[in-house]
mmCIF file of C-alpha atoms in Angstrom:
data_model
loop_
_atom_site.group_PDB
_atom_site.id
_atom_site.type_symbol
_atom_site.label_atom_id
_atom_site.label_comp_id
_atom_site.label_asym_id
_atom_site.label_seq_id
_atom_site.Cartn_x
_atom_site.Cartn_y
_atom_site.Cartn_z
ATOM 1 C CA MET A 1 0.456 68.125 -96.683
ATOM 2 C CA ASP A 2 -2.489 69.360 -94.571
ATOM 3 C CA PHE A 3 -2.883 67.965 -91.064
ATOM 4 C CA ASP A 4 -6.336 66.399 -90.620
ATOM 5 C CA ILE A 5 -7.494 66.741 -87.023
ATOM 6 C CA THR A 6 -10.463 64.511 -87.799
ATOM 7 C CA LEU A 7 -8.238 61.433 -87.888
ATOM 8 C CA ILE A 8 -6.908 62.239 -84.400
ATOM 9 C CA LEU A 9 -10.392 62.695 -83.041
ATOM 10 C CA MET A 10 -11.458 59.404 -84.533
ATOM 11 C CA GLY A 11 -8.370 57.608 -83.126
ATOM 12 C CA LEU A 12 -8.823 58.773 -79.546
ATOM 13 C CA PRO A 13 -11.730 56.421 -78.752
ATOM 14 C CA VAL A 14 -9.813 53.529 -80.298
ATOM 15 C CA ALA A 15 -6.736 54.272 -78.177
ATOM 16 C CA PHE A 16 -8.888 54.580 -75.062
ATOM 17 C CA VAL A 17 -10.521 51.219 -75.728
ATOM 18 C CA LEU A 18 -7.171 49.541 -76.354
ATOM 19 C CA GLY A 19 -5.697 51.029 -73.160
ATOM 20 C CA TRP A 20 -8.695 49.942 -71.159
ATOM 21 C CA LEU A 21 -8.433 46.383 -72.524
ATOM 22 C CA ALA A 22 -4.710 46.274 -71.747
ATOM 23 C CA SER A 23 -5.273 47.424 -68.185
ATOM 24 C CA ARG A 24 -7.977 44.817 -67.685
ATOM 25 C CA MET A 25 -5.629 42.112 -68.949
ATOM 26 C CA ASP A 26 -2.860 43.291 -66.555
ATOM 27 C CA LEU A 27 -5.261 43.360 -63.622
ATOM 28 C CA ARG A 28 -6.526 39.910 -64.494
ATOM 29 C CA GLN A 29 -2.962 38.585 -64.722
ATOM 30 C CA LEU A 30 -2.062 40.222 -61.399
ATOM 31 C CA ARG A 31 -5.128 38.752 -59.733
ATOM 32 C CA MET A 32 -4.284 35.328 -61.068
ATOM 33 C CA GLU A 33 -0.712 35.565 -59.734
ATOM 34 C CA ASN A 34 -1.935 36.816 -56.343
ATOM 35 C CA ARG A 35 -4.349 33.918 -56.175
ATOM 36 C CA GLN A 36 -1.665 31.408 -57.114
ATOM 37 C CA ALA A 37 0.875 32.598 -54.521
ATOM 38 C CA PRO A 38 -1.415 32.327 -51.461
ATOM 39 C CA LYS A 39 -2.800 29.060 -52.756
ATOM 40 C CA ALA A 40 0.675 27.570 -53.059
ATOM 41 C CA TYR A 41 1.620 29.038 -49.690
ATOM 42 C CA PHE A 42 -1.374 27.556 -47.861
ATOM 43 C CA LYS A 43 -0.885 24.272 -49.651
ATOM 44 C CA GLY A 44 2.705 24.194 -48.414
ATOM 45 C CA LEU A 45 1.587 25.098 -44.905
ATOM 46 C CA ASN A 46 -0.929 22.256 -44.944
ATOM 47 C CA PHE A 47 1.760 19.797 -46.018
ATOM 48 C CA LEU A 48 4.048 21.117 -43.296
ATOM 49 C CA LEU A 49 1.412 20.647 -40.599
ATOM 50 C CA ASN A 50 0.923 17.075 -41.803
ATOM 51 C CA GLU A 51 4.707 16.526 -41.619
ATOM 52 C CA GLN A 52 4.921 16.003 -45.390
ATOM 53 C CA GLN A 53 8.088 18.015 -45.841
ATOM 54 C CA ASP A 54 8.849 16.965 -49.422
ATOM 55 C CA GLN A 55 5.452 18.168 -50.670
ATOM 56 C CA ALA A 56 5.736 21.295 -48.510
ATOM 57 C CA ILE A 57 9.065 22.208 -50.109
ATOM 58 C CA ASP A 58 7.619 21.740 -53.622
ATOM 59 C CA ALA A 59 4.675 23.993 -52.755
ATOM 60 C CA PHE A 60 6.909 26.699 -51.276
ATOM 61 C CA ILE A 61 9.210 26.599 -54.302
ATOM 62 C CA GLU A 62 6.141 27.129 -56.498
ATOM 63 C CA ALA A 63 5.077 30.081 -54.332
ATOM 64 C CA VAL A 64 8.554 31.637 -54.501
ATOM 65 C CA GLN A 65 8.593 31.285 -58.280
ATOM 66 C CA ASN A 66 5.225 33.037 -58.522
ATOM 67 C CA ASP A 67 6.374 35.834 -56.223
ATOM 68 C CA PRO A 68 10.172 35.965 -55.983
ATOM 69 C CA ASP A 69 10.071 39.128 -53.845
ATOM 70 C CA THR A 70 8.289 37.448 -50.916
ATOM 71 C CA SER A 71 10.972 37.199 -48.247
ATOM 72 C CA GLU A 72 8.826 35.239 -45.770
ATOM 73 C CA LEU A 73 8.511 32.376 -48.226
ATOM 74 C CA HIS A 74 12.277 32.348 -48.644
ATOM 75 C CA PHE A 75 12.730 32.147 -44.875
ATOM 76 C CA ALA A 76 10.229 29.307 -44.620
ATOM 77 C CA LEU A 77 11.895 27.447 -47.469
ATOM 78 C CA GLY A 78 15.377 27.898 -46.017
ATOM 79 C CA ASN A 79 14.252 26.655 -42.599
ATOM 80 C CA LEU A 80 12.678 23.600 -44.194
ATOM 81 C CA PHE A 81 15.891 22.783 -46.035
ATOM 82 C CA ARG A 82 17.860 23.116 -42.792
ATOM 83 C CA ARG A 83 15.474 20.865 -40.881
ATOM 84 C CA ARG A 84 15.821 18.210 -43.575
ATOM 85 C CA GLY A 85 19.605 18.390 -43.453
ATOM 86 C CA GLU A 86 19.880 19.949 -46.932
ATOM 87 C CA TYR A 87 22.257 22.608 -45.676
ATOM 88 C CA GLU A 88 23.683 23.566 -49.075
ATOM 89 C CA ARG A 89 20.221 24.451 -50.398
ATOM 90 C CA ALA A 90 19.405 26.329 -47.179
ATOM 91 C CA VAL A 91 22.614 28.354 -47.559
ATOM 92 C CA ARG A 92 21.720 29.250 -51.158
ATOM 93 C CA VAL A 93 18.277 30.470 -50.123
ATOM 94 C CA HIS A 94 19.607 32.685 -47.344
ATOM 95 C CA GLU A 95 22.513 33.963 -49.429
ATOM 96 C CA HIS A 96 19.998 34.926 -52.124
ATOM 97 C CA LEU A 97 18.057 36.901 -49.522
ATOM 98 C CA LEU A 98 21.202 38.718 -48.412
ATOM 99 C CA SER A 99 22.021 39.636 -52.019
ATOM 100 C CA ARG A 100 18.735 41.470 -52.499
ATOM 101 C CA GLY A 101 18.991 45.232 -52.380
ATOM 102 C CA ASP A 102 15.370 45.811 -51.345
ATOM 103 C CA LEU A 103 15.622 43.833 -48.101
ATOM 104 C CA SER A 104 15.000 45.767 -44.874
ATOM 105 C CA ASP A 105 17.739 45.907 -42.233
ATOM 106 C CA ASP A 106 15.756 43.691 -39.879
ATOM 107 C CA ASP A 107 15.175 41.047 -42.558
ATOM 108 C CA ARG A 108 18.841 41.257 -43.539
ATOM 109 C CA HIS A 109 19.869 40.557 -39.937
ATOM 110 C CA ARG A 110 17.351 37.749 -39.811
ATOM 111 C CA ALA A 111 18.781 36.218 -42.982
ATOM 112 C CA GLN A 112 22.307 36.576 -41.585
ATOM 113 C CA HIS A 113 21.244 34.735 -38.438
ATOM 114 C CA ALA A 114 19.578 31.985 -40.475
ATOM 115 C CA LEU A 115 22.726 31.637 -42.607
ATOM 116 C CA ALA A 116 24.840 31.281 -39.469
ATOM 117 C CA LEU A 117 22.553 28.506 -38.232
ATOM 118 C CA ASP A 118 22.926 26.760 -41.613
ATOM 119 C CA TYR A 119 26.703 26.801 -41.250
ATOM 120 C CA LEU A 120 26.509 25.571 -37.645
ATOM 121 C CA LYS A 121 24.276 22.648 -38.577
ATOM 122 C CA ALA A 122 26.556 21.796 -41.502
ATOM 123 C CA GLY A 123 29.599 21.797 -39.222
ATOM 124 C CA LEU A 124 31.264 24.703 -41.047
ATOM 125 C CA LEU A 125 32.428 26.315 -37.821
ATOM 126 C CA ASP A 126 34.708 28.977 -39.345
ATOM 127 C CA ARG A 127 31.966 30.282 -41.640
ATOM 128 C CA ALA A 128 29.465 30.108 -38.787
ATOM 129 C CA GLU A 129 31.767 32.181 -36.594
ATOM 130 C CA ASN A 130 32.145 34.893 -39.262
ATOM 131 C CA ALA A 131 28.384 34.981 -39.847
ATOM 132 C CA LEU A 132 27.611 35.236 -36.132
ATOM 133 C CA LEU A 133 30.135 38.000 -35.508
ATOM 134 C CA LYS A 134 28.274 40.150 -38.059
ATOM 135 C CA LEU A 135 25.211 40.105 -35.793
ATOM 136 C CA GLU A 136 26.828 42.228 -33.061
ATOM 137 C CA GLY A 137 24.617 45.234 -32.334
ATOM 138 C CA THR A 138 21.478 43.673 -33.847
ATOM 139 C CA ARG A 139 18.407 42.218 -32.169
ATOM 140 C CA PHE A 140 19.961 38.792 -32.748
ATOM 141 C CA GLU A 141 23.052 39.674 -30.732
ATOM 142 C CA ALA A 142 22.198 37.578 -27.653
ATOM 143 C CA GLN A 143 21.248 34.537 -29.761
ATOM 144 C CA ALA A 144 24.400 34.956 -31.819
ATOM 145 C CA ARG A 145 26.578 35.084 -28.710
ATOM 146 C CA LEU A 146 25.007 31.916 -27.328
ATOM 147 C CA ALA A 147 25.587 30.197 -30.668
ATOM 148 C CA LEU A 148 29.170 31.504 -30.707
ATOM 149 C CA LEU A 149 29.660 30.115 -27.213
ATOM 150 C CA ALA A 150 28.483 26.676 -28.329
ATOM 151 C CA ASN A 151 30.668 26.988 -31.425
ATOM 152 C CA TYR A 152 33.805 27.788 -29.414
ATOM 153 C CA GLU A 153 33.042 24.988 -26.935
ATOM 154 C CA ARG A 154 32.639 22.557 -29.796
ATOM 155 C CA SER A 155 36.009 23.536 -31.237
ATOM 156 C CA ARG A 156 37.529 23.688 -27.707
ATOM 157 C CA ASP A 157 38.548 27.315 -28.195
ATOM 158 C CA TRP A 158 38.311 28.068 -24.468
ATOM 159 C CA GLU A 159 39.919 31.510 -24.648
ATOM 160 C CA HIS A 160 37.333 32.900 -27.077
ATOM 161 C CA ALA A 161 34.572 31.045 -25.224
ATOM 162 C CA ALA A 162 35.588 32.862 -22.040
ATOM 163 C CA LEU A 163 35.427 36.248 -23.804
ATOM 164 C CA VAL A 164 31.910 35.541 -25.099
ATOM 165 C CA ALA A 165 30.781 34.261 -21.682
ATOM 166 C CA GLN A 166 32.026 37.478 -20.084
ATOM 167 C CA LYS A 167 29.985 39.515 -22.585
ATOM 168 C CA LEU A 168 26.881 37.450 -21.832
ATOM 169 C CA GLU A 169 27.477 37.843 -18.103
ATOM 170 C CA SER A 170 27.846 41.625 -18.393
ATOM 171 C CA SER A 171 24.698 41.938 -20.547
ATOM 172 C CA ASP A 172 22.496 40.212 -17.921
ATOM 173 C CA GLN A 173 21.863 37.128 -20.067
ATOM 174 C CA GLY A 174 22.218 34.874 -17.036
ATOM 175 C CA SER A 175 25.048 33.661 -14.834
ATOM 176 C CA PHE A 176 28.032 32.263 -16.718
ATOM 177 C CA LYS A 177 30.497 32.204 -13.813
ATOM 178 C CA GLY A 178 30.395 28.425 -13.585
ATOM 179 C CA ARG A 179 31.189 28.081 -17.264
ATOM 180 C CA LEU A 180 33.959 30.666 -17.008
ATOM 181 C CA ALA A 181 35.547 28.599 -14.235
ATOM 182 C CA HIS A 182 35.397 25.485 -16.433
ATOM 183 C CA TYR A 183 36.995 27.353 -19.360
ATOM 184 C CA LEU A 184 39.830 28.505 -17.107
ATOM 185 C CA CYS A 185 40.315 24.950 -15.833
ATOM 186 C CA GLU A 186 40.461 23.645 -19.400
ATOM 187 C CA GLN A 187 43.089 26.245 -20.286
ATOM 188 C CA ALA A 188 45.022 25.367 -17.134
ATOM 189 C CA ALA A 189 45.038 21.682 -18.103
ATOM 190 C CA THR A 190 46.453 22.571 -21.524
ATOM 191 C CA LEU A 191 49.172 24.739 -19.969
ATOM 192 C CA HIS A 192 50.075 22.048 -17.433
ATOM 193 C CA ALA A 193 50.399 19.468 -20.209
ATOM 194 C CA ALA A 194 52.775 21.865 -21.968
ATOM 195 C CA GLY A 195 54.896 22.175 -18.825
ATOM 196 C CA GLN A 196 53.732 25.701 -17.936
ATOM 197 C CA THR A 197 52.808 24.870 -14.341
ATOM 198 C CA GLU A 198 52.964 28.396 -12.913
ATOM 199 C CA GLN A 199 50.600 29.761 -15.562
ATOM 200 C CA ALA A 200 48.248 26.817 -14.906
ATOM 201 C CA HIS A 201 48.215 27.616 -11.173
ATOM 202 C CA ALA A 202 47.428 31.266 -11.934
ATOM 203 C CA LEU A 203 44.423 30.291 -14.085
ATOM 204 C CA LEU A 204 43.124 27.937 -11.409
ATOM 205 C CA ASP A 205 43.411 30.722 -8.812
ATOM 206 C CA LYS A 206 41.408 32.938 -11.164
ATOM 207 C CA ALA A 207 38.828 30.182 -11.589
ATOM 208 C CA MET A 208 38.409 29.930 -7.800
ATOM 209 C CA GLU A 209 37.880 33.694 -7.632
ATOM 210 C CA THR A 210 35.359 33.579 -10.477
ATOM 211 C CA ALA A 211 33.258 30.747 -8.994
ATOM 212 C CA PRO A 212 34.189 30.242 -5.304
ATOM 213 C CA GLU A 213 31.536 27.557 -4.836
ATOM 214 C CA ALA A 214 32.679 25.433 -7.808
ATOM 215 C CA PRO A 215 34.508 22.230 -6.802
ATOM 216 C CA ARG A 216 36.492 21.695 -10.000
ATOM 217 C CA PRO A 217 39.155 24.463 -9.691
ATOM 218 C CA ARG A 218 40.249 23.263 -6.232
ATOM 219 C CA MET A 219 40.147 19.614 -7.278
ATOM 220 C CA ASP A 220 42.284 20.361 -10.334
ATOM 221 C CA LEU A 221 44.679 22.403 -8.198
ATOM 222 C CA ALA A 222 44.961 19.535 -5.713
ATOM 223 C CA SER A 223 45.827 17.193 -8.590
ATOM 224 C CA LEU A 224 48.637 19.527 -9.659
ATOM 225 C CA GLN A 225 49.914 19.747 -6.094
ATOM 226 C CA ALA A 226 49.797 15.981 -5.665
ATOM 227 C CA GLY A 227 51.645 15.513 -8.949
ATOM 228 C CA ALA A 228 54.324 17.918 -7.728
ATOM 229 C CA GLY A 229 54.873 15.832 -4.572
ATOM 230 C CA GLN A 230 52.981 18.178 -2.231
ATOM 231 C CA PRO A 231 50.360 15.919 -0.567
ATOM 232 C CA ALA A 232 49.912 18.238 2.436
ATOM 233 C CA LYS A 233 49.002 21.166 0.179
ATOM 234 C CA ALA A 234 46.744 18.903 -1.888
ATOM 235 C CA CYS A 235 45.019 17.717 1.286
ATOM 236 C CA ALA A 236 44.431 21.300 2.465
ATOM 237 C CA THR A 237 43.089 22.274 -0.964
ATOM 238 C CA LEU A 238 40.670 19.344 -1.003
ATOM 239 C CA MET A 239 39.443 20.139 2.519
ATOM 240 C CA ALA A 240 38.773 23.696 1.330
ATOM 241 C CA ALA A 241 36.909 22.247 -1.667
ATOM 242 C CA LEU A 242 34.798 20.131 0.690
ATOM 243 C CA HIS A 243 33.764 23.231 2.654
ATOM 244 C CA ALA A 244 33.130 25.296 -0.479
ATOM 245 C CA ALA A 245 31.142 22.606 -2.326
ATOM 246 C CA PRO A 246 29.685 20.076 0.155
ATOM 247 C CA GLY A 247 27.431 18.692 -2.568
ATOM 248 C CA ALA A 248 30.517 17.322 -4.352
ATOM 249 C CA VAL A 249 31.720 15.318 -1.362
ATOM 250 C CA GLY A 250 31.305 12.059 -3.287
ATOM 251 C CA LEU A 251 33.918 13.239 -5.786
ATOM 252 C CA ILE A 252 36.250 14.858 -3.242
ATOM 253 C CA ALA A 253 36.328 12.154 -0.541
ATOM 254 C CA PRO A 254 38.340 9.466 -2.412
ATOM 255 C CA LEU A 255 41.001 11.999 -3.451
ATOM 256 C CA LEU A 256 41.096 13.500 0.041
ATOM 257 C CA ALA A 257 41.602 10.097 1.686
ATOM 258 C CA LYS A 258 44.484 9.280 -0.656
ATOM 259 C CA GLN A 259 46.315 12.561 -0.026
ATOM 260 C CA ALA A 260 45.631 12.401 3.707
ATOM 261 C CA LEU A 261 47.347 9.020 3.916
ATOM 262 C CA ALA A 262 50.257 10.371 1.868
ATOM 263 C CA CYS A 263 50.882 13.297 4.228
ATOM 264 C CA GLY A 264 50.078 11.584 7.532
ATOM 265 C CA GLN A 265 46.739 13.305 8.191
ATOM 266 C CA GLY A 266 44.644 10.174 7.914
ATOM 267 C CA GLU A 267 43.128 10.378 11.413
ATOM 268 C CA THR A 268 42.091 14.040 11.026
ATOM 269 C CA VAL A 269 40.473 13.414 7.657
ATOM 270 C CA LEU A 270 38.840 10.215 8.944
ATOM 271 C CA HIS A 271 36.993 12.127 11.677
ATOM 272 C CA LEU A 272 35.984 14.771 9.137
ATOM 273 C CA LEU A 273 34.588 12.212 6.691
ATOM 274 C CA GLN A 274 32.780 10.345 9.464
ATOM 275 C CA ASP A 275 30.976 13.565 10.371
ATOM 276 C CA VAL A 276 30.155 14.152 6.713
ATOM 277 C CA TYR A 277 28.889 10.588 6.272
ATOM 278 C CA ALA A 278 26.581 10.940 9.267
ATOM 279 C CA SER A 279 24.617 13.619 7.401
ATOM 280 C CA ASN A 280 25.276 12.480 3.831
ATOM 281 C CA ARG A 281 25.295 8.709 3.392
ATOM 282 C CA SER A 282 27.345 8.544 0.232
ATOM 283 C CA LEU A 283 28.934 5.251 -0.783
ATOM 284 C CA ASP A 284 31.993 7.090 -2.113
ATOM 285 C CA VAL A 285 32.461 8.716 1.293
ATOM 286 C CA LEU A 286 31.988 5.321 2.928
ATOM 287 C CA ASP A 287 34.658 3.785 0.664
ATOM 288 C CA ALA A 288 37.047 6.589 1.661
ATOM 289 C CA ILE A 289 36.331 5.942 5.346
ATOM 290 C CA VAL A 290 36.950 2.208 4.870
ATOM 291 C CA ALA A 291 40.276 2.958 3.149
ATOM 292 C CA LEU A 292 41.359 5.251 5.995
ATOM 293 C CA GLU A 293 40.237 2.743 8.647
ATOM 294 C CA ALA A 294 42.189 -0.057 6.942
ATOM 295 C CA ALA A 295 45.366 2.040 6.962
ATOM 296 C CA GLY A 296 44.919 3.312 10.541
ATOM 297 C CA THR A 297 46.823 2.117 13.563
ATOM 298 C CA GLN A 298 43.877 2.354 15.944
ATOM 299 C CA PRO A 299 41.341 -0.474 15.864
ATOM 300 C CA GLY A 300 37.981 0.429 14.391
ATOM 301 C CA PRO A 301 35.026 -1.098 12.577
ATOM 302 C CA THR A 302 35.985 -3.429 9.746
ATOM 303 C CA ALA A 303 34.957 -2.771 6.154
ATOM 304 C CA ARG A 304 32.192 -5.365 6.385
ATOM 305 C CA GLU A 305 30.874 -3.725 9.561
ATOM 306 C CA TRP A 306 30.732 -0.343 7.829
ATOM 307 C CA TYR A 307 28.809 -1.782 4.889
ATOM 308 C CA ALA A 308 26.470 -3.619 7.257
ATOM 309 C CA ARG A 309 25.723 -0.326 9.034
ATOM 310 C CA HIS A 310 25.017 1.279 5.688
ATOM 311 C CA LEU A 311 22.573 -1.497 4.809
ATOM 312 C CA GLU A 312 20.785 -0.990 8.126
ATOM 313 C CA ALA A 313 20.241 2.676 7.241
ATOM 314 C CA GLU A 314 19.186 2.194 3.611
ATOM 315 C CA PRO A 315 19.013 -0.610 1.020
ATOM 316 C CA SER A 316 21.956 -0.757 -1.358
ATOM 317 C CA LEU A 317 22.874 -3.547 -3.751
ATOM 318 C CA VAL A 318 26.365 -2.047 -4.116
ATOM 319 C CA ALA A 319 26.948 -2.121 -0.342
ATOM 320 C CA ALA A 320 25.497 -5.633 -0.176
ATOM 321 C CA ALA A 321 27.920 -6.848 -2.851
ATOM 322 C CA LYS A 322 30.863 -5.366 -0.935
ATOM 323 C CA TRP A 323 29.653 -6.834 2.335
ATOM 324 C CA ILE A 324 29.177 -10.327 0.954
ATOM 325 C CA ALA A 325 32.653 -10.262 -0.619
ATOM 326 C CA GLY A 326 34.118 -11.054 2.819
ATOM 327 C CA GLU A 327 31.337 -13.323 4.009
ATOM 328 C CA LYS A 328 31.880 -17.058 4.302
ATOM 329 C CA LEU A 329 28.969 -18.798 2.607
ATOM 330 C CA GLU A 330 27.602 -22.218 3.469
ATOM 331 C CA HIS A 331 28.545 -23.461 0.017
ATOM 332 C CA GLU A 332 31.887 -21.699 -0.256
ATOM 333 C CA ALA A 333 32.683 -23.356 -3.592
ATOM 334 C CA PHE A 334 29.984 -21.222 -5.236
ATOM 335 C CA HIS A 335 31.175 -17.958 -3.689
ATOM 336 C CA PRO A 336 33.211 -16.798 -6.742
ATOM 337 C CA GLN A 337 30.259 -17.330 -9.078
ATOM 338 C CA VAL A 338 27.880 -15.522 -6.726
ATOM 339 C CA GLN A 339 30.322 -12.664 -6.253
ATOM 340 C CA ARG A 340 30.875 -12.374 -10.008
ATOM 341 C CA ALA A 341 27.116 -12.243 -10.608
ATOM 342 C CA LEU A 342 26.684 -9.548 -7.963
ATOM 343 C CA ASP A 343 29.556 -7.465 -9.324
ATOM 344 C CA HIS A 344 28.012 -7.684 -12.787
ATOM 345 C CA ALA A 345 24.603 -6.660 -11.428
ATOM 346 C CA VAL A 346 25.899 -3.586 -9.597
ATOM 347 C CA LYS A 347 27.956 -2.178 -12.497
ATOM 348 C CA PRO A 348 25.070 -0.097 -13.935
ATOM 349 C CA LEU A 349 24.334 1.234 -10.430
ATOM 350 C CA THR A 350 27.854 2.606 -9.969
ATOM 351 C CA ARG A 351 27.695 4.807 -13.060
ATOM 352 C CA TYR A 352 27.000 8.531 -13.258
ATOM 353 C CA ARG A 353 23.959 9.767 -15.194
ATOM 354 C CA CYS A 354 23.519 13.120 -16.915
ATOM 355 C CA ALA A 355 20.469 14.919 -15.531
ATOM 356 C CA ALA A 356 19.928 16.671 -18.871
ATOM 357 C CA CYS A 357 19.989 13.808 -21.386
ATOM 358 C CA GLY A 358 20.373 10.618 -19.334
ATOM 359 C CA PHE A 359 23.789 9.710 -20.785
ATOM 360 C CA GLU A 360 25.519 7.278 -18.406
ATOM 361 C CA ALA A 361 29.258 6.901 -17.889
ATOM 362 C CA LYS A 362 31.642 5.053 -15.576
ATOM 363 C CA GLN A 363 33.379 8.285 -14.643
ATOM 364 C CA HIS A 364 32.122 11.710 -13.669
ATOM 365 C CA PHE A 365 32.221 14.395 -16.381
ATOM 366 C CA TRP A 366 32.083 18.150 -15.877
ATOM 367 C CA GLN A 367 30.644 18.456 -19.394
ATOM 368 C CA CYS A 368 28.334 15.738 -20.670
ATOM 369 C CA PRO A 369 29.789 13.945 -23.729
ATOM 370 C CA GLY A 370 26.253 13.388 -24.994
ATOM 371 C CA CYS A 371 24.453 16.749 -24.800
ATOM 372 C CA GLN A 372 27.469 18.986 -24.004
ATOM 373 C CA ALA A 373 25.724 20.412 -20.908
ATOM 374 C CA TRP A 374 27.957 21.661 -18.103
ATOM 375 C CA ASP A 375 27.625 20.400 -14.507
ATOM 376 C CA SER A 376 24.759 18.113 -15.490
ATOM 377 C CA TYR A 377 26.270 15.060 -13.783
ATOM 378 C CA PRO A 378 25.330 14.809 -10.091
ATOM 379 C CA ALA A 379 28.159 13.902 -7.750
ATOM 380 C CA ARG A 380 26.239 10.773 -6.753
ATOM 381 C CA ARG A 381 26.034 7.482 -8.569
ATOM 382 C CA VAL A 382 22.909 6.058 -10.192
ATOM 383 C CA GLU A 383 21.921 3.906 -7.186
ATOM 384 C CA GLU A 384 21.938 6.945 -4.900
ATOM 385 C CA LEU A 385 19.836 9.246 -7.115
#
């Protein structure tokens, strides 16, 4: 059979035309897809700006389906799911990103960080810890350590929290000495509850070395000494705390007065607190002075006289209620009702208020139960702020 080159020559133009048509169809399809993806993306962005998150998610899902290789859309979609509390869907999106082989190292670290945040928000602390530890040595290292710190605080893992705080301190991410002192105090409290008093004392000594100006380590140590029947040592520790942290005098004074009376140093501490009160008119200091005066052998101003002096210096409903408690009214039969009304009125004024979130409590907290911030409670009550 002879080979006819004429047929080949005639077929070349046909093949060229078919190839050209096919390429045009591919280009047209590609252009249509490229138009659809940005359109869906901008539509989703518009919904997001208008706080229409449901419609924004639908638009982003459409964009991802049109262009499954677009990592930015995946990140946006995962963040939207997390913000809405749909943590399982957010995890799936970020896990899908991590499974892709074409993802750059930076995007992979970014996806790992986003996945860790998903676990944190969902309360899966163990998974969050594992995800955050994988970010060591990446550009997300500092953020991961801060998240780890919050994670360990939340689970009350003070030992690991201290290790992370030390890393943050050494990497110039700010001062974490105050937090380190709190972690050591928390560990000391656990050891003391377990009967390991010597180890608790050692941790409190370390806490005082870590943050010399912090009042808590010395106050906790004084509590241990008082519990062990050593009021003189407790008194000396509290006086040292007063010198190291004068701003916490409102917290220290009541404890100091109690231990001073127990060890026979009431007069010495009374003169000290009177000097402190002259420059810092704290009601807690005044109450400690009144307690020491009442137990003293030498005559001095009565409680009502002290509260009257305080009222002369500055208005105080709390001091007024304490002053009127010993006052004889013209209609004495109504005194209990009046006193009860005053005591009810001053209750909100005797609370402590978090400076970070405004959470109020009857007692002073080193860590706010509301926002978890450390040292956010001033040592003064609401009326004195």
